[in-house]
Coordinates of C-alpha atoms and ligand atoms in Angstrom, one line a residue:
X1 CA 27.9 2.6 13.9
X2 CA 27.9 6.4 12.9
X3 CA 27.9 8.7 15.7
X4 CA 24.5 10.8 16.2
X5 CA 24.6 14.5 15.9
X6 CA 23.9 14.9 19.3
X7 CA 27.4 13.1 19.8
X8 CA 28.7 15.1 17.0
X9 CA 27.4 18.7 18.7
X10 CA 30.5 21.2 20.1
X11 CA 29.4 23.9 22.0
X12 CA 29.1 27.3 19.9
X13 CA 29.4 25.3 16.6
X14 CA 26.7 27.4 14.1
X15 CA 25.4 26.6 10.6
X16 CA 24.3 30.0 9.9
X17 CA 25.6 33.6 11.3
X18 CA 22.2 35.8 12.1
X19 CA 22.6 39.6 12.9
X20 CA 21.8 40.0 16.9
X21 CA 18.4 40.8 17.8
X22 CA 17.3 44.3 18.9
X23 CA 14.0 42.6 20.4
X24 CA 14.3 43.5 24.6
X25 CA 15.7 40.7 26.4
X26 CA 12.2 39.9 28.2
X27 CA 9.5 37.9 27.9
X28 CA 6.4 39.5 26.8
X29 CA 3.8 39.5 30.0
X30 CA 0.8 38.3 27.6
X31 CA 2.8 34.6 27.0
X32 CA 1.8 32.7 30.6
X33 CA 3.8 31.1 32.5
X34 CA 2.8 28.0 32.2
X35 CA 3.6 28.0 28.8
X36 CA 7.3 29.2 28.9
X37 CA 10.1 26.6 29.0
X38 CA 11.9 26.0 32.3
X39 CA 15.7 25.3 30.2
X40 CA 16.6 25.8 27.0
X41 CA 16.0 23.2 24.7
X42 CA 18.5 20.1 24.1
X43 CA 20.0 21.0 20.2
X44 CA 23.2 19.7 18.8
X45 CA 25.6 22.4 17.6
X46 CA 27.2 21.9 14.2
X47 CA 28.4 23.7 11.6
X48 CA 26.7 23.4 8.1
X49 CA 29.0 21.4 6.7
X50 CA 28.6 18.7 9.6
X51 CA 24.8 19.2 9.3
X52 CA 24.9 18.1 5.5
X53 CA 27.0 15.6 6.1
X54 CA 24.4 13.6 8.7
X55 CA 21.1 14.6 6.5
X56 CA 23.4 12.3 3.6
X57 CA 24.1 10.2 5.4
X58 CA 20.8 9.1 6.8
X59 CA 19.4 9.4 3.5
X60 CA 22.0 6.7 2.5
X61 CA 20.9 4.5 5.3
X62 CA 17.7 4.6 3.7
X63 CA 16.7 2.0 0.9
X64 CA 13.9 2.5 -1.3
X65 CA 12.6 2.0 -4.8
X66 CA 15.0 5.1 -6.1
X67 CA 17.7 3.2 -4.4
X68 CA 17.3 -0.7 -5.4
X69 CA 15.1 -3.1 -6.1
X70 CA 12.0 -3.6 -3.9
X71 CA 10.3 -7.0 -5.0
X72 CA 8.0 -6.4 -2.0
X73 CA 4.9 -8.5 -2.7
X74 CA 1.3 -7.2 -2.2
X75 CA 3.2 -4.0 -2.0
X76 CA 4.3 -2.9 -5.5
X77 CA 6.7 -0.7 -5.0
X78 CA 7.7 0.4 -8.1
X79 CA 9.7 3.5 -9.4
X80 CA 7.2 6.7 -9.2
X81 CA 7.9 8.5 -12.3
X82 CA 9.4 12.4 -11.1
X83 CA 7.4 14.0 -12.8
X84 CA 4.2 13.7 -10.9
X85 CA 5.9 14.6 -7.9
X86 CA 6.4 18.1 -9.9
X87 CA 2.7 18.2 -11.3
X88 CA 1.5 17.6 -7.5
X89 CA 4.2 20.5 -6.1
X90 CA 2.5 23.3 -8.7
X91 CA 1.4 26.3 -6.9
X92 CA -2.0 26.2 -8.1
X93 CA -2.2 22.9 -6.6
X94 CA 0.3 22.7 -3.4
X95 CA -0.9 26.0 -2.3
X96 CA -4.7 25.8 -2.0
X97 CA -6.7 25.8 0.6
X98 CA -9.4 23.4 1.3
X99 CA -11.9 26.3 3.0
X100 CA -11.7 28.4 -0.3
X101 CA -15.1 29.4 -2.2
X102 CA -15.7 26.5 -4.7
X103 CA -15.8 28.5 -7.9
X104 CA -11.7 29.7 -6.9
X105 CA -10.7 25.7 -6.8
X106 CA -12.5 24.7 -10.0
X107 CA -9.3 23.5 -11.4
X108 CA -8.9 20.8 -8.3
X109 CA -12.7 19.7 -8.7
X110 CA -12.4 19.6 -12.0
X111 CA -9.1 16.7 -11.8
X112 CA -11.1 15.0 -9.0
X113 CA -13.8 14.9 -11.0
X114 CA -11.9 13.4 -14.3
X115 CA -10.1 11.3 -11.7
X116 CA -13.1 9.4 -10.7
X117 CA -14.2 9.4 -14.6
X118 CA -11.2 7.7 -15.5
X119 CA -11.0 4.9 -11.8
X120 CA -14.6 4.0 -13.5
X121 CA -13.7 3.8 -16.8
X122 CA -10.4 1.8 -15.4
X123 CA -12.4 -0.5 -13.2
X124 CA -16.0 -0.8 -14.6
X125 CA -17.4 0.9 -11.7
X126 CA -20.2 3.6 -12.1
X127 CA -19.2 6.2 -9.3
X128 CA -15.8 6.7 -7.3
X129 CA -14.9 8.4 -4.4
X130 CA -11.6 9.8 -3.6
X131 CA -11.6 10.3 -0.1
X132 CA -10.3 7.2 1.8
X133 CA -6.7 7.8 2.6
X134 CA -5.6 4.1 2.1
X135 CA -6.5 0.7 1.1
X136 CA -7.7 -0.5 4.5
X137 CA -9.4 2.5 5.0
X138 CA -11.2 2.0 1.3
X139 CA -12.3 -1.8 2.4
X140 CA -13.7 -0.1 5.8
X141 CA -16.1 2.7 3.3
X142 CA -16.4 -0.4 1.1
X143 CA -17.8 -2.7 4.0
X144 CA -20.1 0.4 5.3
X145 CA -21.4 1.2 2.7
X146 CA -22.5 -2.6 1.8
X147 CA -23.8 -2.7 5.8
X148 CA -25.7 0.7 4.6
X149 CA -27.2 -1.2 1.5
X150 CA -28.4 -4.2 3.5
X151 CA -29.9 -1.7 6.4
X152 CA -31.8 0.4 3.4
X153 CA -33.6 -3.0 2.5
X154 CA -34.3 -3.7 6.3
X155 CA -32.1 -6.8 5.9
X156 CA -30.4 -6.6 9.2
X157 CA -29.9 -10.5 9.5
X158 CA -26.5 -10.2 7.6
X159 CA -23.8 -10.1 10.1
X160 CA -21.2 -11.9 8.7
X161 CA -18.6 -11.5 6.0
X162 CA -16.4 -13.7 4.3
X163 CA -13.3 -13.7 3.5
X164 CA -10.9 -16.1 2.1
X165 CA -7.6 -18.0 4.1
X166 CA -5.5 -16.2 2.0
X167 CA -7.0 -12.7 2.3
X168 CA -4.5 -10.1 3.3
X169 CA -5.2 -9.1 7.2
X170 CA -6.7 -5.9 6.4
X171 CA -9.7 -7.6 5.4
X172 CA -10.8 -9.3 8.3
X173 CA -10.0 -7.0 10.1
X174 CA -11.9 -4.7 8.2
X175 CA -15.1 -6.6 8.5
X176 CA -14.1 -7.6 12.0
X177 CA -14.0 -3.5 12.9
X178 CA -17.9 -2.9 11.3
X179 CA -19.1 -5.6 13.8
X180 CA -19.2 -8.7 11.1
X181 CA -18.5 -12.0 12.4
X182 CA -15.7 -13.2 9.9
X183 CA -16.4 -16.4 8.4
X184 CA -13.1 -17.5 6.4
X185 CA -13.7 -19.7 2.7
X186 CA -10.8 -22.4 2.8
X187 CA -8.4 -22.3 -0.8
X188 CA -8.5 -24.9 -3.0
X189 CA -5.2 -27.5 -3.9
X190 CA -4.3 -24.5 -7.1
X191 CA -4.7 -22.1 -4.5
X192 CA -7.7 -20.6 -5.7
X193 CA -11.7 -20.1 -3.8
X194 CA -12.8 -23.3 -3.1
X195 CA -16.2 -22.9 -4.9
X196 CA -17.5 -25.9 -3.0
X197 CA -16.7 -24.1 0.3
X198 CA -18.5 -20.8 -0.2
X199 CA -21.4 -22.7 -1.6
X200 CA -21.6 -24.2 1.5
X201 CA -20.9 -21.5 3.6
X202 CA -23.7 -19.2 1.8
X203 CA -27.0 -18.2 3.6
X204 CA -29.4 -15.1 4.0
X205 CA -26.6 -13.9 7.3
X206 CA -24.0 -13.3 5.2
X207 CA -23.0 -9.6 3.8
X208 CA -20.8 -10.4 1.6
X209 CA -17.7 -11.6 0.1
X210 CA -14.1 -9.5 0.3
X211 CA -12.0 -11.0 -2.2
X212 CA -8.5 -9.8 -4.0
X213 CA -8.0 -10.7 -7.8
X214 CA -5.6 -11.7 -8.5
X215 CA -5.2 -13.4 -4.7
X216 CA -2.6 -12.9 -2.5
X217 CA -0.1 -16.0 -4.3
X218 CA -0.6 -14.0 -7.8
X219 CA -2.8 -16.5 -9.0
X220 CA -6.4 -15.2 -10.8
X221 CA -9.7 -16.1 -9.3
X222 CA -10.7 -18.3 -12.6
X223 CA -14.1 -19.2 -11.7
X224 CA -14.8 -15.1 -10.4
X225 CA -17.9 -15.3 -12.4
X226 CA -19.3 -18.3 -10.4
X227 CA -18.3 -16.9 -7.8
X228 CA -20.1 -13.7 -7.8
X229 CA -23.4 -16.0 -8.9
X230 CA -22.9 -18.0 -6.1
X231 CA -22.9 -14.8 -3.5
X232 CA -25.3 -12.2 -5.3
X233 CA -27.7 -15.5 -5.3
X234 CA -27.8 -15.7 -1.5
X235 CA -28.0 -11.7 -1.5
X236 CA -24.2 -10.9 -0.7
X237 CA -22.4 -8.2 -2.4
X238 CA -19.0 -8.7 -3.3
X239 CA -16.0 -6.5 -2.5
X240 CA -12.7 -6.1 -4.4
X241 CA -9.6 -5.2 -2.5
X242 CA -7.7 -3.7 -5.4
X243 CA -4.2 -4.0 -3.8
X244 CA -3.1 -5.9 -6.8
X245 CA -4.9 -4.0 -9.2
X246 CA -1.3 -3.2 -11.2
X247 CA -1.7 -7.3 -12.2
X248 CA -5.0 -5.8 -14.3
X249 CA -4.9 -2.3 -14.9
X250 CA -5.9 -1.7 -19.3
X251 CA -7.1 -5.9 -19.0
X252 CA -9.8 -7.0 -16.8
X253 CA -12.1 -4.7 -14.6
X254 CA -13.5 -5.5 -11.3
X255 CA -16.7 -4.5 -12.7
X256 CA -17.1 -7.1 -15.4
X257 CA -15.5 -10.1 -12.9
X258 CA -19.1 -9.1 -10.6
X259 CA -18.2 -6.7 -8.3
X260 CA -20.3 -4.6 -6.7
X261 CA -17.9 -2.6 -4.8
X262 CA -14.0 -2.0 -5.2
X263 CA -10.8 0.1 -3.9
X264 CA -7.7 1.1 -6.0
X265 CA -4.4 1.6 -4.2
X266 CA -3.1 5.0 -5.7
X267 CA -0.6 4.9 -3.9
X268 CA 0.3 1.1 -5.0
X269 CA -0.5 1.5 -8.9
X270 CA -0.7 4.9 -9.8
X271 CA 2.6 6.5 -9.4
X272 CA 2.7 7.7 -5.4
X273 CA 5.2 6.0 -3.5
X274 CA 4.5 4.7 -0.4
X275 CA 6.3 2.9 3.0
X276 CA 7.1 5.5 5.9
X277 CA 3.7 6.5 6.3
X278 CA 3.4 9.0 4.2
X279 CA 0.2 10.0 2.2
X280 CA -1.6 7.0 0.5
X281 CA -5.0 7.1 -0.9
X282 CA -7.6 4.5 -1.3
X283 CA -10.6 5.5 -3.6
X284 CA -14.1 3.1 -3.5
X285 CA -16.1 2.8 -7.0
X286 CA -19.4 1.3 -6.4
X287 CA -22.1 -0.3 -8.9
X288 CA -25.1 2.4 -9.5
X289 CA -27.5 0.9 -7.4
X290 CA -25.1 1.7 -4.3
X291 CA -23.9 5.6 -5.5
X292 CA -26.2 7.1 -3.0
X293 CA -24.5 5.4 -0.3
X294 CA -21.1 7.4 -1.2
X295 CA -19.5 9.1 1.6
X296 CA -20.3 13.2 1.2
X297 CA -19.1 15.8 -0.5
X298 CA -19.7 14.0 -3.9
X299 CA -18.5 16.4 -6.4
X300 CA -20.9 17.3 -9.2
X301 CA -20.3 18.9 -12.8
X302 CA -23.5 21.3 -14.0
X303 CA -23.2 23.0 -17.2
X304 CA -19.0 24.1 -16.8
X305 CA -19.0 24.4 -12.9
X306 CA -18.1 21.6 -10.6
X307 CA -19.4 21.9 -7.1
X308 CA -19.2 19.6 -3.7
X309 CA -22.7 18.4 -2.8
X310 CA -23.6 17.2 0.9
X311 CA -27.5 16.5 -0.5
X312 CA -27.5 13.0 0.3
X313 CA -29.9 11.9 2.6
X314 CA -28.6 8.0 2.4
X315 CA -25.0 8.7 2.4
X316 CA -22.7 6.7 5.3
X317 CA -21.5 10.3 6.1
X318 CA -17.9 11.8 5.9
X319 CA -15.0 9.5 6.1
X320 CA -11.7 12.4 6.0
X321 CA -10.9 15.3 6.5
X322 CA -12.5 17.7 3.9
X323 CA -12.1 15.6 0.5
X324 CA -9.0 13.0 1.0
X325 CA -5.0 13.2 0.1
X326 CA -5.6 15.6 -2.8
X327 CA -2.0 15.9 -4.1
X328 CA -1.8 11.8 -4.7
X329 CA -5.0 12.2 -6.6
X330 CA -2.9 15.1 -8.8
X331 CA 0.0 12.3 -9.3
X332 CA -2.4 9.4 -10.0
X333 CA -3.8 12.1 -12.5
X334 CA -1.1 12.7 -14.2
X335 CA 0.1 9.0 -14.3
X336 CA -3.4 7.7 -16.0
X337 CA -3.2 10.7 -18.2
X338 CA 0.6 10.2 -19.4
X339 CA 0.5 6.2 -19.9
X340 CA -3.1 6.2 -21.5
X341 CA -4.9 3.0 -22.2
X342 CA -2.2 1.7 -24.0
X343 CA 0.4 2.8 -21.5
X344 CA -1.7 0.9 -18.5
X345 CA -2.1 -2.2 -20.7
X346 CA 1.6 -2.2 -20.7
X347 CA 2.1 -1.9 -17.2
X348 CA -0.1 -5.0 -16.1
X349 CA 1.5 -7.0 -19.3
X350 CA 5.2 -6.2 -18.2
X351 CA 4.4 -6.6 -14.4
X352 CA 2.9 -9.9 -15.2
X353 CA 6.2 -10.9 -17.8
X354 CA 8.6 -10.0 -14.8
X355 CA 6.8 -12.1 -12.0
X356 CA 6.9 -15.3 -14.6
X357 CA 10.3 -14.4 -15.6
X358 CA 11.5 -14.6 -11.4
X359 CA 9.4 -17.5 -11.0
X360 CA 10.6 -19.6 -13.8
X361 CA 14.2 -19.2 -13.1
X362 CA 14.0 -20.0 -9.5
X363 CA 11.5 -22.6 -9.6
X364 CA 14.8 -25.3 -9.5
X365 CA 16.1 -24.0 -6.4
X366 CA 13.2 -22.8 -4.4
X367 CA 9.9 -24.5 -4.1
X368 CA 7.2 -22.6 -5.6
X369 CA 4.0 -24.1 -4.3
X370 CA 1.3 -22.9 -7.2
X371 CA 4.0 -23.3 -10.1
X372 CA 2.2 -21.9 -12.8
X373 CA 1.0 -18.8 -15.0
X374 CA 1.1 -16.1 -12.3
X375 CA 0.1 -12.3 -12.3
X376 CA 2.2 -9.6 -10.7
X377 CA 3.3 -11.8 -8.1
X378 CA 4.1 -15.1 -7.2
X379 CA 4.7 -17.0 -3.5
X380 CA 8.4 -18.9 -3.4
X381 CA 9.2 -21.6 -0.3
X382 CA 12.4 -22.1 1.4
X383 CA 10.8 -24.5 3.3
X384 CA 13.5 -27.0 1.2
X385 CA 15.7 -24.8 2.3
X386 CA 14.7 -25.2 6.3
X387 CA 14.3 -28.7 6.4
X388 CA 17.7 -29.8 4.6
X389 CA 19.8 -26.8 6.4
X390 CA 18.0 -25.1 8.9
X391 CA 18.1 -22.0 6.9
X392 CA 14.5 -20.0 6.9
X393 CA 12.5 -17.4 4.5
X394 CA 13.7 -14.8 7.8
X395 CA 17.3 -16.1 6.9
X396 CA 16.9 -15.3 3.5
X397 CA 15.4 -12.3 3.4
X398 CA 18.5 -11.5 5.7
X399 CA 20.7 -12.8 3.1
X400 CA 19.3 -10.0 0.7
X401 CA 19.8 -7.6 3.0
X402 CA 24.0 -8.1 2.5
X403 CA 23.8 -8.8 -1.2
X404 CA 22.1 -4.9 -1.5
X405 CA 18.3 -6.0 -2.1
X406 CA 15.3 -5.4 -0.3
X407 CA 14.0 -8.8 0.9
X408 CA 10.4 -9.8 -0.4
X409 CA 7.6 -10.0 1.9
X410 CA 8.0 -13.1 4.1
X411 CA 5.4 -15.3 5.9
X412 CA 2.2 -14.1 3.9
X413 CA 0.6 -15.6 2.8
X414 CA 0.1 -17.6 5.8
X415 CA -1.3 -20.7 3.5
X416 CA 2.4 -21.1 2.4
X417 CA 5.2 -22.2 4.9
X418 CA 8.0 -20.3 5.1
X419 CA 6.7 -18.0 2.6
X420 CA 8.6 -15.4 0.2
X421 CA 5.9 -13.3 -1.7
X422 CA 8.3 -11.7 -4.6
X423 CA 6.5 -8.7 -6.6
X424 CA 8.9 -7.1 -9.0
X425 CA 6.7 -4.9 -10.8
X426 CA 7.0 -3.4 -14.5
X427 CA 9.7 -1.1 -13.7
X428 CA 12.4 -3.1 -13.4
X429 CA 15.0 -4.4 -16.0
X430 CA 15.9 -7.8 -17.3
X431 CA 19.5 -7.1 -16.0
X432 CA 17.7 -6.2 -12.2
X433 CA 15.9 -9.3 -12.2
X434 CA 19.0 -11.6 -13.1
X435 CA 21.0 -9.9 -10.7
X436 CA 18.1 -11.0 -7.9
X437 CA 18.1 -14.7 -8.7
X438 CA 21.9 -14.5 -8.9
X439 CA 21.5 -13.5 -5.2
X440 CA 18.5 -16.1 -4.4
X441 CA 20.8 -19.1 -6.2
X442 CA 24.1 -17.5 -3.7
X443 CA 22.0 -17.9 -1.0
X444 CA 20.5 -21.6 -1.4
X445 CA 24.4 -22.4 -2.2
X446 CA 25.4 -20.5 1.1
X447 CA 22.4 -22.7 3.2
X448 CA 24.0 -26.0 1.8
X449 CA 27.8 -24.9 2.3
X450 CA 27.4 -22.0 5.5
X451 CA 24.1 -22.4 7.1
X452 CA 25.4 -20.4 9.9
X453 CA 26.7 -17.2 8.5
X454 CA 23.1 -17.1 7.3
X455 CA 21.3 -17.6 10.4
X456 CA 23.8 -14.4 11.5
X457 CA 23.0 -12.2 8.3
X458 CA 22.6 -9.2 7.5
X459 CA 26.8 -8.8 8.4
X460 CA 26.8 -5.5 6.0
X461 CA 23.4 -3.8 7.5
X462 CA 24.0 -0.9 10.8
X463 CA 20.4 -2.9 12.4
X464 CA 21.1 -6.8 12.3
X465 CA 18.6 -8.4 14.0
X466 CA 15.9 -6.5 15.8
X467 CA 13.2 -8.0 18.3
X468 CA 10.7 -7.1 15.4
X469 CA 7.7 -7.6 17.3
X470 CA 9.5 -5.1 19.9
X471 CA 10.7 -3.0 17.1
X472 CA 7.2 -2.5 15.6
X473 CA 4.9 -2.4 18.9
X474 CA 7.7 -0.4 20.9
X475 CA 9.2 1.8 18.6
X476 CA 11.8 4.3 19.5
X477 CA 11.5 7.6 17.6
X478 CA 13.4 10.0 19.4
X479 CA 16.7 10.5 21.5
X480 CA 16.2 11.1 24.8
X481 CA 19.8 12.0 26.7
X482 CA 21.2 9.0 29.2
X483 CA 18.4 7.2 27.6
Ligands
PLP1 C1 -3.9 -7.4 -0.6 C2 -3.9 -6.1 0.2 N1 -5.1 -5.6 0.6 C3 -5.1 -4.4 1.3 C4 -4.0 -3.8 1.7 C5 -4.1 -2.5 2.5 O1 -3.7 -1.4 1.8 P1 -3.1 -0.1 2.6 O2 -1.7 -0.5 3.1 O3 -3.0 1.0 1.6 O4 -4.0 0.2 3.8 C6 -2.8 -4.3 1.3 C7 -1.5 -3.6 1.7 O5 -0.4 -4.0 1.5 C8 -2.7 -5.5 0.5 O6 -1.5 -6.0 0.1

């Protein structure tokens, strides 16, 4: 294990040489007390050279999708093309200011405004909003605004929402959050809504439906338009969580399948990358009977001049800070704008082509519960795998980790035992994907020949095994001496 820089730090060791100050050695009486620190604070002392070294080096410990590949499913993390990372970091955008008079930021309303044009024309929605700052937080506008819709008819007798067993958690927990009572719809044997089920579960109580298309296990909600009839006919609406839009984008909208209300992932399909936290955005398009529900400021074009309106008496109110993450909106701009219809066809085709291509080659070796025609993604088994050697999907993702790949998502779906949800997305090449099953075949030959160096991978990673509930519910962020 490298040594941190506080280990590294020799007293009087500078990066930089600054002329001495000519400021008098005193504090100035107007700072109080309480305010002023009691030592001097705890930095490591290096010289520049030593200081490059650790910022490469923990970029190296790093892996993400400009690193390797990421077949992450639900997550598509796919290669951000650079140059909307530059578009987003133009002065004219980086440097604005969200307080500024409207008519000196027309240039920003006027990309939002196109934005949402485009998200409709993309989706089959009639109205977008751009503020939610993520996917879950775009199901959570989503489900308001649907609980505003209901309340606006004085049909308050709708307090519960379904949601199918293979929904990611977000949705429940969603729903769960606005005060519905979550009713879950079981899947059918090809892993699909079990029409049957909703029909039965269907009655004047329930809100709505929050479905993904294609599902969680890749696979596309075939009978969506029966579906839809079945819940606008009991007076549901139906919500799409549009985490797997990149299975669709140029091909199928939301808005033809029945949807009444839907979220994109910008930060999943268009072009900003995501993990760590950093800035996603989630943007709702509603059907037109729901627009005046739209959280405020909508933005509005009259004549040339685009302006942010508040005048809406039945709007569910602000959901962010002034008007959402405003430079992934610039990216997802300039992503729609450079691939064009064509372009986005091309993405969903060649997402789809990779995910059968993985599938197909390890169906012999891996179980693949739902083995056919997939979208984006597809959910592999190594329940073979435990029950003849012991080895697990935790195991193998493990076994990735030491042949230089990020593992897939493992144990979601939770309708598949010992799941491994693989999403290798459009970017990746043919020789990318063969090196990945070369690993997946290495590591079903390893489980029959070596279970137990398995069971101890990753031997190549600096973290081996972490308590990962600890890890996640505990982190630890920050060195703290003798700690
Ligand atoms: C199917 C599905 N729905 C919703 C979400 C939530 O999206 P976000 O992480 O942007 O909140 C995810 C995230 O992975 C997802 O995979």
């Amino acid at each position: 294990m490298s040594k941190l820089i506080f280990e590294k730090s020799v007293k009087g060791a500078r990066s930089f040489t600054l002329p001495g100050s000519d400021l008098p050695d005193r504090v100035p009486e107007e700072i109080p007390a309480d305010f002023l620190r009691e030592e001097d604070p705890l930095l490591p002392e290096v010289g520049e050279v030593e200081a490059v070294r650790h910022y490469t080096e923990l970029s190296r410990k790093s892996y993400g999708v400009d690193s390797g590949f990421y077949p992450l499913g639900s997550c598509t993390m796919k290669y951000n093309p650079k140059i909307n990372e530059w578009a987003a970091r133009l002065p004219g955008f980086a440097g604005l200011h969200p307080y500024q008079p409207e008519e000196t930021v027309q240039g920003a309303l006027e990309l939002m405004y196109e934005l949402q044009r485009m998200l409709c024309e993309i989706t089959g929605m009639d109205a977008f909003t751009l503020q939610p700052a993520a996917g879950a937080h775009g199901e959570m506008t989503g489900a308001m605004i649907i609980k505003a819709y209901h309340n606006s008819r004085g049909d308050t007798k709708r307090t519960k929402m379904i949601v199918p067993d293979s929904a990611h958690g977000t949705n429940p927990a969603t729903a769960n959050m606005l005060g519905y009572k979550v009713i879950e719809v079981k899947s059918d044997e090809r892993g699909l809504v079990d029409v049957e089920d909703l029909r039965s579960l269907m009655s004047d109580e329930i809100a709505g439906l929050m479905l993904t298309n294609p599902n969680t296990l890749g696979l596309f909600e075939e009978n969506i338009r029966e579906i839809a009839e079945i819940v606008h006919a009991a007076g549901g609406l139906l919500y799409y969580d549009g985490a797997n839009a990149n299975a669709i984008i140029g091909i199928a909208r939301p808005g033809d399948m029945g949807f009444d209300v839907c979220h994109l992932n910008l930060h999943k399909t268009f072009a900003t990358p995501h993990g760590g936290g950093g800035p996603g955005s989630g943007p709702i398009g509603v059907k037109g009977f729901l627009v005046d529900f739209l959280p405020v400021p909508v933005i509005e074009k009259s004549g040339e001049r685009y302006r942010l309106s508040y005048d809406r008496p039945r709007s569910i109110g602000k959901i962010h800070a002034f008007y959402g993450n405003f430079g992934v909106m610039v990216k997802a701009y300039a992503y729609i704008k450079a691939l064009g219809n064509t372009g986005l066809k091309e993405v969903a085709c060649n997402a789809v082509l990779n995910a059968n291509y993985l599938r197909t080659m390890l169906a012999g070796s891996y179980d693949i519960p739902y083995n056919r025609l997939c979208k984006h993604e597809f959910v592999a088994s190594a329940r073979k795998q435990k029950k003849e050697t012991g080895v697990t999907a935790l195991d193998v993702a493990k076994g990735l980790i030491d042949r230089g790949f990020h593992p897939p998502t493992v144990y979601f779906p939770l309708i598949v035992e010992e799941a491994l949800m693989i999403e290798p997305t459009e970017t990746e090449t043919r020789e990318r994907l063969d090196a990945f099953v070369e690993a997946l075949l290495e590591i079903d030959r390893e489980a029959r020949e070596n279970p137990e160096r398995l069971k101890e991978a990753p031997h190549k990673a600096v973290i081996r095994r972490p308590d990962e509930t600890a890890a996640a519910r505990n982190p630890v962020l920050k060195w703290e001496p003798g700690k």
